[in-house]
mmCIF file of C-alpha atoms in Angstrom:
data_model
loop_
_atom_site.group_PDB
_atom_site.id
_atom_site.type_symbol
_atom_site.label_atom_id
_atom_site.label_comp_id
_atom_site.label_asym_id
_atom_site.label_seq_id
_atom_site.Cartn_x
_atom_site.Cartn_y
_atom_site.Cartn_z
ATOM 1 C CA UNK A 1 16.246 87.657 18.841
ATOM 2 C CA UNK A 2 13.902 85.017 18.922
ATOM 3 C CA UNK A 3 11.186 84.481 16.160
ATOM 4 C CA UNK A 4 8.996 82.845 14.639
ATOM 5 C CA UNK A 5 9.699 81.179 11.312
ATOM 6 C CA UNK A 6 7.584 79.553 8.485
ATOM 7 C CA UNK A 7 9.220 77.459 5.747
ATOM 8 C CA UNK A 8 7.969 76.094 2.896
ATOM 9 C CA UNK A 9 9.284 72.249 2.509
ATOM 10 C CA UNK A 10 10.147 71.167 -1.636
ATOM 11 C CA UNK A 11 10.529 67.905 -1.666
ATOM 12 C CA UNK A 12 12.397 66.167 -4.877
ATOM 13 C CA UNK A 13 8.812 64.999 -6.538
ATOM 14 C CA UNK A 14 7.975 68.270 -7.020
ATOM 15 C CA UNK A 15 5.734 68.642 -4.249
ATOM 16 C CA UNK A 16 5.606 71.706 -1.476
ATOM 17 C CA UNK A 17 4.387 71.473 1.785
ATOM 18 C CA UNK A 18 4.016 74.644 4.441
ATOM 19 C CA UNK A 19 5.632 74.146 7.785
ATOM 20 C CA UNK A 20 5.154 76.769 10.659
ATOM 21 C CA UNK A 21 5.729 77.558 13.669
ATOM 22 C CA UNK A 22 9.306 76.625 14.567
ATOM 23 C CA UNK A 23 11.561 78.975 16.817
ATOM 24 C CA UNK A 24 14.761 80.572 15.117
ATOM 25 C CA UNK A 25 16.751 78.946 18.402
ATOM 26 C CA UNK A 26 15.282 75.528 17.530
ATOM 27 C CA UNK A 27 17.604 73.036 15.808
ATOM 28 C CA UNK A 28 17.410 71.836 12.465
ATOM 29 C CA UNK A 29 16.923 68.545 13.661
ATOM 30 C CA UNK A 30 13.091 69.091 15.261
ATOM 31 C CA UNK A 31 12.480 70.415 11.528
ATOM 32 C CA UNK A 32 13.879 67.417 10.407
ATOM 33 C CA UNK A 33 12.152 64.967 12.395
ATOM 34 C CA UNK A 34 9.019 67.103 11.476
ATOM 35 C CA UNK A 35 8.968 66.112 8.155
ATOM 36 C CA UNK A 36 10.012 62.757 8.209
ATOM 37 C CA UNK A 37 6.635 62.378 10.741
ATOM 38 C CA UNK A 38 4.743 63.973 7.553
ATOM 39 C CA UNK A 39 6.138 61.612 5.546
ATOM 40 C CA UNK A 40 5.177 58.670 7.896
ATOM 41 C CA UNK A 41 9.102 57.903 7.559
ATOM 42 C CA UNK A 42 9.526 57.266 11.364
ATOM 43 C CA UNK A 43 10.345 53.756 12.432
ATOM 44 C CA UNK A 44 11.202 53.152 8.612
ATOM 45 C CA UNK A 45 15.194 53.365 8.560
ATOM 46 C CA UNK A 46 15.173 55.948 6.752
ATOM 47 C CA UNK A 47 15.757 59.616 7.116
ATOM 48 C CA UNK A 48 15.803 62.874 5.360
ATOM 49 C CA UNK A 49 18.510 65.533 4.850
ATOM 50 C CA UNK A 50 17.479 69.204 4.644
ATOM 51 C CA UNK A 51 19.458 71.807 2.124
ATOM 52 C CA UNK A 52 18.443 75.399 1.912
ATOM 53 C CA UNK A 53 19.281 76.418 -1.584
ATOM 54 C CA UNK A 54 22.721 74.828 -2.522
ATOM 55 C CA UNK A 55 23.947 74.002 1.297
ATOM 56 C CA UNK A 56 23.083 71.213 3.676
ATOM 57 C CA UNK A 57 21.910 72.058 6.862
ATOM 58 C CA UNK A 58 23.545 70.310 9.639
ATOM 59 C CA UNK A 59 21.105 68.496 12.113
ATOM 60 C CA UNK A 60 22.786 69.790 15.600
ATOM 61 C CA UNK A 61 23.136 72.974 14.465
ATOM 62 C CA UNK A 62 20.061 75.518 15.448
ATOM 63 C CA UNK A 63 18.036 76.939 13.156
ATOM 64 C CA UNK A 64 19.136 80.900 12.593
ATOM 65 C CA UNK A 65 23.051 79.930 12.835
ATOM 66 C CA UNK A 66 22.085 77.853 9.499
ATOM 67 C CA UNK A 67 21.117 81.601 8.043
ATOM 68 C CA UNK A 68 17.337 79.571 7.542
ATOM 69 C CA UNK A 69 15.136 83.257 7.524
ATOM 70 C CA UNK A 70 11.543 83.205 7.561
ATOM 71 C CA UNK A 71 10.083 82.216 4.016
ATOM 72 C CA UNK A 72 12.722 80.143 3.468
ATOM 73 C CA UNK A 73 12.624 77.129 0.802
ATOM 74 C CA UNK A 74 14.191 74.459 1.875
ATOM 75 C CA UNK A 75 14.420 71.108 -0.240
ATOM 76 C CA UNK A 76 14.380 67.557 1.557
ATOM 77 C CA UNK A 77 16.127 64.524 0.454
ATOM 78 C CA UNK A 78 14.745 61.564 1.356
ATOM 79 C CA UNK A 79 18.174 58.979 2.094
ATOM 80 C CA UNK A 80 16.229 55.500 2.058
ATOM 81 C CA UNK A 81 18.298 52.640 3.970
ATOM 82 C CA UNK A 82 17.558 49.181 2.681
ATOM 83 C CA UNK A 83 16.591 46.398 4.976
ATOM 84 C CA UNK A 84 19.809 44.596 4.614
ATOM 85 C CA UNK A 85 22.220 47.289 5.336
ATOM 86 C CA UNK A 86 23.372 47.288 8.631
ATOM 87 C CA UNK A 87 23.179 49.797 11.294
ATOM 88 C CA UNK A 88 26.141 51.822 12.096
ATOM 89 C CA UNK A 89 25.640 50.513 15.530
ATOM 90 C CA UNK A 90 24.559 47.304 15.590
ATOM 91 C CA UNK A 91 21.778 46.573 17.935
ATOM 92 C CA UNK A 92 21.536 44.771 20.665
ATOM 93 C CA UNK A 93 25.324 44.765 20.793
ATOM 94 C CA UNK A 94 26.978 41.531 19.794
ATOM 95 C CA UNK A 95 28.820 40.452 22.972
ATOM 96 C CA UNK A 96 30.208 36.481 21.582
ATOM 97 C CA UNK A 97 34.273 37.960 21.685
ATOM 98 C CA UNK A 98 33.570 39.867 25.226
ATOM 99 C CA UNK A 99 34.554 37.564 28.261
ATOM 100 C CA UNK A 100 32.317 37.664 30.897
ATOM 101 C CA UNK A 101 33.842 39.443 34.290
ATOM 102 C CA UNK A 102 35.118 36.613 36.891
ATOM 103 C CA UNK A 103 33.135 35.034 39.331
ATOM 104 C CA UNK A 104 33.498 36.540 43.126
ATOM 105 C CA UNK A 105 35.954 35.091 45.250
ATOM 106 C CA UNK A 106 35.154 34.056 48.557
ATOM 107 C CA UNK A 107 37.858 36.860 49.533
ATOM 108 C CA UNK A 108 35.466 39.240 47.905
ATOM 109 C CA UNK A 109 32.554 37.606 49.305
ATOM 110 C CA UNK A 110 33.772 38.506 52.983
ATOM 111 C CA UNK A 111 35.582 41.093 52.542
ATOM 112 C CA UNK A 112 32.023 42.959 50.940
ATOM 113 C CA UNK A 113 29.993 41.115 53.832
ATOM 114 C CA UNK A 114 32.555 42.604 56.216
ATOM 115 C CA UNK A 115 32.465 46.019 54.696
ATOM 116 C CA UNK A 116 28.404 46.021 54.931
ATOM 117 C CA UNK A 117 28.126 45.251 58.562
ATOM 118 C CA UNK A 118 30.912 47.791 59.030
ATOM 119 C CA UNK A 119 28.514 50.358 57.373
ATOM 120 C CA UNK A 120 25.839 49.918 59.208
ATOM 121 C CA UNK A 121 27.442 49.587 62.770
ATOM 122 C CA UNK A 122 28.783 52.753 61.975
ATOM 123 C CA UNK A 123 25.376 54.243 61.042
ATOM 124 C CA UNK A 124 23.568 52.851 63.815
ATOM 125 C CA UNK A 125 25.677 54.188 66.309
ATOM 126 C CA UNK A 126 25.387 57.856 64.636
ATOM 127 C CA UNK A 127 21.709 57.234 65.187
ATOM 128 C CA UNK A 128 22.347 56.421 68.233
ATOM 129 C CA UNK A 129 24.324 59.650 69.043
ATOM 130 C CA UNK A 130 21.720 61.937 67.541
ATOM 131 C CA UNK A 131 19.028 60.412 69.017
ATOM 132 C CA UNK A 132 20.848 60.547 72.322
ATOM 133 C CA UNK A 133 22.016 64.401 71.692
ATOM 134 C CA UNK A 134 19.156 66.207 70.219
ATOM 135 C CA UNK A 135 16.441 64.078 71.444
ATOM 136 C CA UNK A 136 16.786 64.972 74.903
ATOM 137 C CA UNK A 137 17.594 68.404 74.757
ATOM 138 C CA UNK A 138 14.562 69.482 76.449
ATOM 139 C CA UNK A 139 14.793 66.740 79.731
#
């Protein structure tokens, strides 16, 4: 069933904080991002990983399949990422090995100019048709 739950957040200073108001179908991950917006740790590179007692609570998961009840303590560790490590996926992408796709052909130039005019010969005349059929049912 769906519920209401209210933790209580112990962070490794020593110091509690009260969160509630989360859904038991919610995913650990909105608690998560909750408390790293408390923290002001948004933006930062940083990130925090929630246990509840002994066992870490995986992010995707949702919040009842972690067993998290209402009342629950749950303790967050703060994982701070220096400056000069690197992000697991580097951004923007680096593209220097890459080669760049090859330029059109004049083939491909015609044979897509060709195509169009194809296209749209083939739509104006359906126009044409249901103009010409429905149009003048009534003449």
């Amino acid at each position: 069933p769906l519920t209401r739950i209210n933790v209580s957040l112990s962070l490794m200073t020593g110091e509690t904080v009260d969160l509630s108001g989360f859904l038991s179908h919610e995913r650990v991950a909105y608690i998560a991002e909750t408390v790293e917006r408390r923290l002001g740790l948004m933006g930062s590179g940083s990130c925090c990983q929630l246990l509840c007692g002994d066992r870490m609570l995986t992010r995707s998961a949702r919040i009842c399949d972690e067993g998290v009840t209402d009342g629950a303590v749950l303790t967050a560790v703060v994982i701070a990422r220096s400056r000069d490590e690197e992000s697991p996926v580097p951004w923007p992408p680096d593209f220097r090995g890459v080669e760049p796709p090859p330029p059109l052909s004049g083939t491909m130039v015609v044979l897509v100019l060709w195509l169009s005019g194809w296209f749209f010969g083939e739509m104006s005349i359906a126009c044409a048709l249901d103009t010409a059929m429905f149009c003048n049912l009534g003449t």
